[in-house]
Amino acid sequence: MTEKLTPARVRFAPSPTGHLHLGGLRTALFDWMYAERTGGQFVLRIEDTDQKRYNPESLNSLTRGLRWLGLDWQEGPDVGGPYGPYVQSERKALYEQYAQQLVAEGKAYRCYTTEAELEELRKANKEYDRRHRWLTPEQRAALEAEGRAHVVRFAVPLEGLTTVPDAVRGSVVVDNQRIPVDPVLLKSDGMPTYHLAVVVDDHLMQITHILRGEEWLPSAPLHVLLYAAFGWEPPVFVHLPIILDPSGKGKMSKRKPVVDGREMPVFVSDFMQEGYLPEAVFNFLANTGWSFDAEREIFTRQEAIARFDVKDISAKATALDYKKLEWLNGVYIRALEPAAVKTHLLPLVA
């Protein structure tokens, strides 16, 4: 009997501040495979609230890289969809609305601390001290009369535990006192921080599964608390294992590693320019943090989709094996017809 799967809504939400990294492409690939496996939707959302670092060319690089690997999205900035807009800077009014809702319900508060005051705390190696969390109306009015700008901070519970159910790691339990002190949700310019925007967007876009790198796991308890504050059911969290550099001694960075005296690519644009076939990169990345089969190294896209399930993702960090990628690329090149080889070679020798 064929297993009946509930269609998943997943999203890839890059920040257009640089070129698409191989780690980001792996996240997008796992998102895409799960959407395809369940008959669901793969959503592309652009997280551009950091306007100072926004780079239009980066956005073009992101979309080119995804399409090169054959990862088409059903909803996104260029194709539209029922839950748009799909660019965060175009959703500013929504974030303000939900931040003010939390303030009105006493779950967040306006903080008038100046940058100079925050700098004093940093110099003294102190955290923010919640100085404006319990202001009286009169105290608040006095600060506003001074013309002080304000941010909106989340009122993190002062005690208790928060549990993050993760499809890869099981239940992750965190003492609320270890969560950063009352993080900012809405900046003084009205733009949201990542924490507010990601929770609001994932809820409003009806995302069912959040696949993201393990480095976001420390933020997950705060996100669970925000879902609870809004009274929303959180999606399924799936924190993907870290990709290590070829030595296995550290997280894969944006600096090109050297293998056997050769600088190896790390950005998707590098793989495109250096003649790697998308089929080989697909095969390679699909087996990085997930395993198709202990006996098989080579498989088709459709075979991978048919087997992929988030519950089978490994929690163990994986070193990037460039030698295996080189071997795979050779296998796929040798399988090409002569005319196809010519098509791939021409851009490289022109």
CSV table of C-alpha atoms in Angstrom, one decimal:
chain,number,residue,atom,x,y,z
A,1,MET,CA,0.0,0.0,0.0
A,2,THR,CA,1.4,3.4,-1.0
A,3,GLU,CA,2.0,5.8,1.9
A,4,LYS,CA,-0.3,8.8,1.7
A,5,LEU,CA,1.7,12.0,2.4
A,6,THR,CA,0.3,15.4,3.4
A,7,PRO,CA,1.5,18.1,1.0
A,8,ALA,CA,4.2,20.2,2.6
A,9,ARG,CA,4.7,23.9,2.2
A,10,VAL,CA,8.4,24.7,2.5
A,11,ARG,CA,10.3,27.8,1.8
A,12,PHE,CA,13.8,28.9,0.9
A,13,ALA,CA,14.4,32.4,2.3
A,14,PRO,CA,17.8,33.7,1.4
A,15,SER,CA,19.2,37.1,2.2
A,16,PRO,CA,20.5,38.8,-1.0
A,17,THR,CA,23.7,40.1,0.4
A,18,GLY,CA,26.2,37.8,-1.4
A,19,HIS,CA,26.5,34.9,-3.9
A,20,LEU,CA,24.6,31.7,-3.2
A,21,HIS,CA,26.8,29.4,-1.2
A,22,LEU,CA,26.9,25.6,-1.6
A,23,GLY,CA,25.4,25.3,1.9
A,24,GLY,CA,22.5,27.4,1.0
A,25,LEU,CA,22.0,25.4,-2.2
A,26,ARG,CA,21.8,22.2,-0.1
A,27,THR,CA,19.1,23.7,2.1
A,28,ALA,CA,17.1,24.7,-1.0
A,29,LEU,CA,17.6,21.3,-2.5
A,30,PHE,CA,16.2,19.5,0.6
A,31,ASP,CA,13.3,21.9,0.6
A,32,TRP,CA,12.6,21.3,-3.0
A,33,MET,CA,12.9,17.5,-2.7
A,34,TYR,CA,10.5,17.4,0.2
A,35,ALA,CA,7.9,19.5,-1.6
A,36,GLU,CA,8.2,17.3,-4.6
A,37,ARG,CA,8.0,14.1,-2.5
A,38,THR,CA,4.8,15.2,-0.8
A,39,GLY,CA,3.1,16.9,-3.8
A,40,GLY,CA,3.5,20.3,-1.9
A,41,GLN,CA,4.8,23.7,-2.7
A,42,PHE,CA,8.3,25.1,-2.7
A,43,VAL,CA,8.2,28.9,-1.9
A,44,LEU,CA,11.0,31.4,-2.6
A,45,ARG,CA,11.0,34.3,-0.2
A,46,ILE,CA,13.6,37.1,-0.1
A,47,GLU,CA,14.6,38.3,3.3
A,48,ASP,CA,16.0,41.8,2.5
A,49,THR,CA,15.3,43.7,5.7
A,50,ASP,CA,19.1,44.4,6.0
A,51,GLN,CA,18.9,47.2,3.5
A,52,LYS,CA,22.4,48.3,4.1
A,53,ARG,CA,23.8,45.0,2.8
A,54,TYR,CA,21.2,44.4,0.1
A,55,ASN,CA,22.8,43.7,-3.3
A,56,PRO,CA,20.5,43.5,-6.4
A,57,GLU,CA,23.2,41.4,-8.3
A,58,SER,CA,23.1,38.9,-5.4
A,59,LEU,CA,19.4,38.3,-6.0
A,60,ASN,CA,20.1,37.6,-9.6
A,61,SER,CA,22.9,35.2,-8.6
A,62,LEU,CA,20.5,33.4,-6.2
A,63,THR,CA,17.8,32.8,-8.7
A,64,ARG,CA,20.3,31.8,-11.5
A,65,GLY,CA,21.8,29.2,-9.1
A,66,LEU,CA,18.5,27.7,-8.1
A,67,ARG,CA,17.4,27.4,-11.7
A,68,TRP,CA,20.7,25.9,-12.8
A,69,LEU,CA,20.1,23.0,-10.4
A,70,GLY,CA,16.5,22.7,-11.6
A,71,LEU,CA,14.9,23.9,-8.4
A,72,ASP,CA,11.8,25.7,-9.6
A,73,TRP,CA,9.5,27.4,-7.1
A,74,GLN,CA,5.7,27.6,-7.3
A,75,GLU,CA,5.5,30.9,-5.4
A,76,GLY,CA,7.9,33.7,-5.2
A,77,PRO,CA,8.7,37.4,-6.1
A,78,ASP,CA,8.8,36.7,-9.9
A,79,VAL,CA,5.9,34.2,-10.2
A,80,GLY,CA,3.6,35.6,-7.5
A,81,GLY,CA,1.2,33.5,-5.4
A,82,PRO,CA,-1.6,33.7,-2.9
A,83,TYR,CA,0.5,34.8,0.1
A,84,GLY,CA,2.6,37.6,-1.4
A,85,PRO,CA,4.4,39.8,-1.5
A,86,TYR,CA,7.4,37.5,-1.2
A,87,VAL,CA,9.9,40.2,-0.5
A,88,GLN,CA,10.2,41.2,3.2
A,89,SER,CA,10.8,44.9,2.6
A,90,GLU,CA,7.4,45.0,0.9
A,91,ARG,CA,5.7,43.5,4.0
A,92,LYS,CA,6.8,46.2,6.5
A,93,ALA,CA,3.2,47.2,7.5
A,94,LEU,CA,2.4,43.6,8.4
A,95,TYR,CA,5.4,43.4,10.8
A,96,GLU,CA,4.4,46.7,12.5
A,97,GLN,CA,0.9,45.4,12.9
A,98,TYR,CA,1.9,42.2,14.6
A,99,ALA,CA,4.6,43.9,16.8
A,100,GLN,CA,2.0,46.4,18.0
A,101,GLN,CA,-0.4,43.5,18.7
A,102,LEU,CA,2.2,42.0,21.1
A,103,VAL,CA,2.7,45.4,22.8
A,104,ALA,CA,-1.0,45.8,23.3
A,105,GLU,CA,-1.2,42.4,24.9
A,106,GLY,CA,1.7,43.0,27.2
A,107,LYS,CA,3.9,40.4,25.5
A,108,ALA,CA,6.3,43.0,24.1
A,109,TYR,CA,7.2,46.6,25.0
A,110,ARG,CA,8.6,49.8,23.6
A,111,CYS,CA,12.2,50.4,24.6
A,112,TYR,CA,13.7,53.9,24.5
A,113,THR,CA,17.3,53.0,25.3
A,114,THR,CA,19.7,55.1,23.2
A,115,GLU,CA,22.6,53.7,21.3
A,116,ALA,CA,25.0,55.5,23.6
A,117,GLU,CA,23.4,53.8,26.6
A,118,LEU,CA,23.6,50.4,24.9
A,119,GLU,CA,27.3,51.1,24.1
A,120,GLU,CA,27.9,51.7,27.8
A,121,LEU,CA,26.4,48.3,28.6
A,122,ARG,CA,28.6,46.7,26.0
A,123,LYS,CA,31.7,48.3,27.3
A,124,ALA,CA,30.9,47.0,30.8
A,125,ASN,CA,30.3,43.5,29.3
A,126,LYS,CA,26.7,43.7,30.4
A,127,GLU,CA,23.5,42.5,28.7
A,128,TYR,CA,20.5,44.8,28.1
A,129,ASP,CA,18.9,45.2,31.6
A,130,ARG,CA,15.2,45.3,30.7
A,131,ARG,CA,15.2,48.9,32.0
A,132,HIS,CA,12.0,49.8,30.1
A,133,ARG,CA,10.1,46.6,30.4
A,134,TRP,CA,8.1,47.7,33.5
A,135,LEU,CA,7.7,51.5,32.9
A,136,THR,CA,4.6,53.2,34.3
A,137,PRO,CA,2.5,55.2,31.8
A,138,GLU,CA,3.9,58.4,33.3
A,139,GLN,CA,7.6,57.2,32.8
A,140,ARG,CA,6.8,56.2,29.3
A,141,ALA,CA,5.2,59.5,28.5
A,142,ALA,CA,8.2,61.4,29.9
A,143,LEU,CA,10.6,59.5,27.6
A,144,GLU,CA,8.4,60.1,24.6
A,145,ALA,CA,8.3,63.8,25.5
A,146,GLU,CA,12.1,63.8,25.2
A,147,GLY,CA,11.6,62.8,21.6
A,148,ARG,CA,13.3,59.5,22.0
A,149,ALA,CA,13.1,56.9,19.3
A,150,HIS,CA,12.0,53.4,20.4
A,151,VAL,CA,12.3,49.8,19.3
A,152,VAL,CA,9.9,47.0,20.2
A,153,ARG,CA,11.4,44.2,22.4
A,154,PHE,CA,9.9,40.8,23.1
A,155,ALA,CA,9.2,40.2,26.8
A,156,VAL,CA,10.9,36.8,27.2
A,157,PRO,CA,9.5,34.8,30.1
A,158,LEU,CA,11.7,35.1,33.2
A,159,GLU,CA,11.5,31.5,34.2
A,160,GLY,CA,10.4,28.1,32.9
A,161,LEU,CA,11.5,25.9,30.0
A,162,THR,CA,10.9,26.1,26.3
A,163,THR,CA,10.9,22.9,24.1
A,164,VAL,CA,11.8,22.9,20.5
A,165,PRO,CA,10.5,19.7,18.8
A,166,ASP,CA,12.9,19.0,15.9
A,167,ALA,CA,12.4,16.3,13.3
A,168,VAL,CA,16.2,15.6,13.2
A,169,ARG,CA,17.2,16.0,16.9
A,170,GLY,CA,14.1,15.2,18.8
A,171,SER,CA,13.0,17.6,21.6
A,172,VAL,CA,15.5,20.3,22.5
A,173,VAL,CA,14.7,21.8,25.9
A,174,VAL,CA,16.1,25.2,26.9
A,175,ASP,CA,15.9,27.2,30.1
A,176,ASN,CA,14.2,30.5,29.3
A,177,GLN,CA,17.0,32.3,31.3
A,178,ARG,CA,19.4,31.2,28.6
A,179,ILE,CA,17.5,33.0,25.8
A,180,PRO,CA,18.9,36.4,24.9
A,181,VAL,CA,17.4,39.1,27.1
A,182,ASP,CA,14.3,40.6,25.5
A,183,PRO,CA,15.5,40.7,21.9
A,184,VAL,CA,14.4,43.5,19.5
A,185,LEU,CA,11.5,42.6,17.2
A,186,LEU,CA,11.0,45.9,15.5
A,187,LYS,CA,13.8,48.4,14.9
A,188,SER,CA,13.4,52.2,15.3
A,189,ASP,CA,13.0,52.6,11.6
A,190,GLY,CA,10.0,50.3,11.6
A,191,MET,CA,11.8,47.4,9.9
A,192,PRO,CA,11.6,44.0,11.6
A,193,THR,CA,14.5,41.9,12.9
A,194,TYR,CA,14.8,38.4,11.5
A,195,HIS,CA,13.0,36.9,14.5
A,196,LEU,CA,9.8,38.8,14.1
A,197,ALA,CA,9.7,38.6,10.3
A,198,VAL,CA,10.5,34.9,10.0
A,199,VAL,CA,7.7,33.9,12.4
A,200,VAL,CA,5.1,36.2,10.9
A,201,ASP,CA,5.9,35.3,7.3
A,202,ASP,CA,6.1,31.5,8.0
A,203,HIS,CA,2.7,31.7,9.7
A,204,LEU,CA,1.0,33.9,7.1
A,205,MET,CA,2.4,31.9,4.2
A,206,GLN,CA,1.2,28.6,5.9
A,207,ILE,CA,4.7,27.0,5.9
A,208,THR,CA,4.4,23.5,7.3
A,209,HIS,CA,8.1,22.6,7.6
A,210,ILE,CA,11.1,24.9,8.3
A,211,LEU,CA,14.3,23.4,6.9
A,212,ARG,CA,17.3,25.5,7.8
A,213,GLY,CA,20.9,25.1,8.9
A,214,GLU,CA,21.9,23.9,12.4
A,215,GLU,CA,23.3,27.4,13.1
A,216,TRP,CA,19.7,28.6,13.6
A,217,LEU,CA,19.0,26.1,16.3
A,218,PRO,CA,19.9,28.5,19.1
A,219,SER,CA,17.2,31.0,17.8
A,220,ALA,CA,14.5,28.3,17.7
A,221,PRO,CA,13.4,28.6,21.4
A,222,LEU,CA,12.7,32.3,20.8
A,223,HIS,CA,10.7,31.5,17.7
A,224,VAL,CA,8.7,28.9,19.6
A,225,LEU,CA,8.0,31.5,22.3
A,226,LEU,CA,6.8,34.0,19.6
A,227,TYR,CA,4.5,31.4,18.1
A,228,ALA,CA,3.0,30.8,21.5
A,229,ALA,CA,2.7,34.6,22.1
A,230,PHE,CA,0.7,34.9,18.9
A,231,GLY,CA,-1.3,31.8,19.7
A,232,TRP,CA,-0.1,30.1,16.5
A,233,GLU,CA,0.8,26.5,15.9
A,234,PRO,CA,4.5,26.4,14.9
A,235,PRO,CA,5.7,24.5,11.7
A,236,VAL,CA,7.8,21.4,12.0
A,237,PHE,CA,11.4,22.4,12.7
A,238,VAL,CA,14.1,20.6,10.7
A,239,HIS,CA,17.6,21.8,11.5
A,240,LEU,CA,20.0,20.5,8.9
A,241,PRO,CA,23.5,19.3,9.8
A,242,ILE,CA,26.5,21.6,9.4
A,243,ILE,CA,28.6,21.1,6.3
A,244,LEU,CA,32.3,20.9,7.3
A,245,ASP,CA,35.2,21.8,5.1
A,246,PRO,CA,37.1,19.0,3.4
A,247,SER,CA,39.4,18.6,6.4
A,248,GLY,CA,36.4,18.0,8.7
A,249,LYS,CA,37.8,20.4,11.2
A,250,GLY,CA,35.5,23.4,10.8
A,251,LYS,CA,32.3,24.7,9.2
A,252,MET,CA,32.4,25.2,5.5
A,253,SER,CA,33.1,28.9,5.0
A,254,LYS,CA,33.0,31.3,2.1
A,255,ARG,CA,36.7,31.0,1.7
A,256,LYS,CA,37.7,28.6,-1.0
A,257,PRO,CA,39.3,25.4,0.5
A,258,VAL,CA,42.5,24.0,-1.1
A,259,VAL,CA,42.5,20.3,-2.0
A,260,ASP,CA,45.6,18.8,-3.5
A,261,GLY,CA,47.0,22.2,-4.2
A,262,ARG,CA,43.8,23.4,-6.0
A,263,GLU,CA,41.4,26.0,-4.9
A,264,MET,CA,37.9,24.4,-4.9
A,265,PRO,CA,34.6,26.3,-5.5
A,266,VAL,CA,32.2,27.2,-2.8
A,267,PHE,CA,29.7,29.5,-4.5
A,268,VAL,CA,27.2,28.1,-7.0
A,269,SER,CA,28.4,30.6,-9.6
A,270,ASP,CA,31.9,29.0,-9.3
A,271,PHE,CA,30.5,25.5,-10.0
A,272,MET,CA,28.6,26.9,-13.0
A,273,GLN,CA,31.7,28.7,-14.4
A,274,GLU,CA,34.1,25.7,-13.8
A,275,GLY,CA,32.1,23.2,-15.9
A,276,TYR,CA,30.4,21.1,-13.2
A,277,LEU,CA,27.2,19.5,-14.4
A,278,PRO,CA,24.1,20.3,-12.4
A,279,GLU,CA,23.1,16.6,-12.4
A,280,ALA,CA,26.4,15.8,-10.6
A,281,VAL,CA,26.0,18.6,-8.1
A,282,PHE,CA,22.4,17.5,-7.4
A,283,ASN,CA,23.5,13.9,-6.8
A,284,PHE,CA,26.4,15.1,-4.6
A,285,LEU,CA,24.4,17.5,-2.4
A,286,ALA,CA,21.5,15.2,-2.0
A,287,ASN,CA,23.9,12.8,-0.3
A,288,THR,CA,25.3,15.5,2.0
A,289,GLY,CA,23.5,15.1,5.2
A,290,TRP,CA,21.0,12.5,3.8
A,291,SER,CA,21.8,9.2,2.3
A,292,PHE,CA,20.0,7.7,-0.7
A,293,ASP,CA,21.3,4.2,-0.1
A,294,ALA,CA,24.3,2.7,1.6
A,295,GLU,CA,25.0,0.8,-1.6
A,296,ARG,CA,24.4,3.4,-4.3
A,297,GLU,CA,26.3,6.6,-5.1
A,298,ILE,CA,24.5,7.5,-8.3
A,299,PHE,CA,20.8,8.0,-8.6
A,300,THR,CA,18.4,10.0,-10.7
A,301,ARG,CA,16.5,13.1,-9.5
A,302,GLN,CA,13.2,11.2,-9.5
A,303,GLU,CA,14.7,8.3,-7.5
A,304,ALA,CA,15.9,10.8,-4.9
A,305,ILE,CA,12.5,12.4,-4.7
A,306,ALA,CA,10.8,9.1,-4.2
A,307,ARG,CA,12.9,8.2,-1.2
A,308,PHE,CA,13.5,11.6,0.5
A,309,ASP,CA,12.0,12.2,3.9
A,310,VAL,CA,13.0,14.8,6.5
A,311,LYS,CA,13.0,12.1,9.2
A,312,ASP,CA,15.9,10.4,7.5
A,313,ILE,CA,18.2,13.5,7.6
A,314,SER,CA,21.3,12.9,9.7
A,315,ALA,CA,22.1,15.1,12.7
A,316,LYS,CA,25.8,14.5,12.2
A,317,ALA,CA,28.0,17.2,10.5
A,318,THR,CA,29.3,16.1,7.1
A,319,ALA,CA,32.7,17.0,5.6
A,320,LEU,CA,32.5,18.1,2.0
A,321,ASP,CA,34.2,15.4,-0.1
A,322,TYR,CA,35.3,17.2,-3.3
A,323,LYS,CA,37.0,14.1,-4.6
A,324,LYS,CA,33.7,12.3,-4.7
A,325,LEU,CA,32.2,15.3,-6.5
A,326,GLU,CA,35.0,15.2,-9.1
A,327,TRP,CA,34.3,11.5,-9.6
A,328,LEU,CA,30.6,12.1,-9.9
A,329,ASN,CA,31.1,14.9,-12.4
A,330,GLY,CA,33.3,12.6,-14.5
A,331,VAL,CA,30.6,9.9,-14.5
A,332,TYR,CA,27.9,12.3,-15.7
A,333,ILE,CA,30.2,13.9,-18.3
A,334,ARG,CA,31.1,10.5,-19.8
A,335,ALA,CA,27.4,9.6,-20.0
A,336,LEU,CA,26.7,12.6,-22.2
A,337,GLU,CA,26.2,12.4,-26.0
A,338,PRO,CA,28.9,14.2,-28.0
A,339,ALA,CA,26.5,17.0,-29.0
A,340,ALA,CA,25.7,17.6,-25.3
A,341,VAL,CA,29.4,17.6,-24.4
A,342,LYS,CA,30.0,20.3,-27.1
A,343,THR,CA,27.1,22.4,-25.6
A,344,HIS,CA,28.7,22.3,-22.2
A,345,LEU,CA,32.2,23.0,-23.4
A,346,LEU,CA,31.5,26.0,-25.7
A,347,PRO,CA,30.8,28.5,-22.8
A,348,LEU,CA,34.0,27.4,-21.1
A,349,VAL,CA,36.3,27.9,-24.1
A,350,ALA,CA,34.6,30.9,-25.7
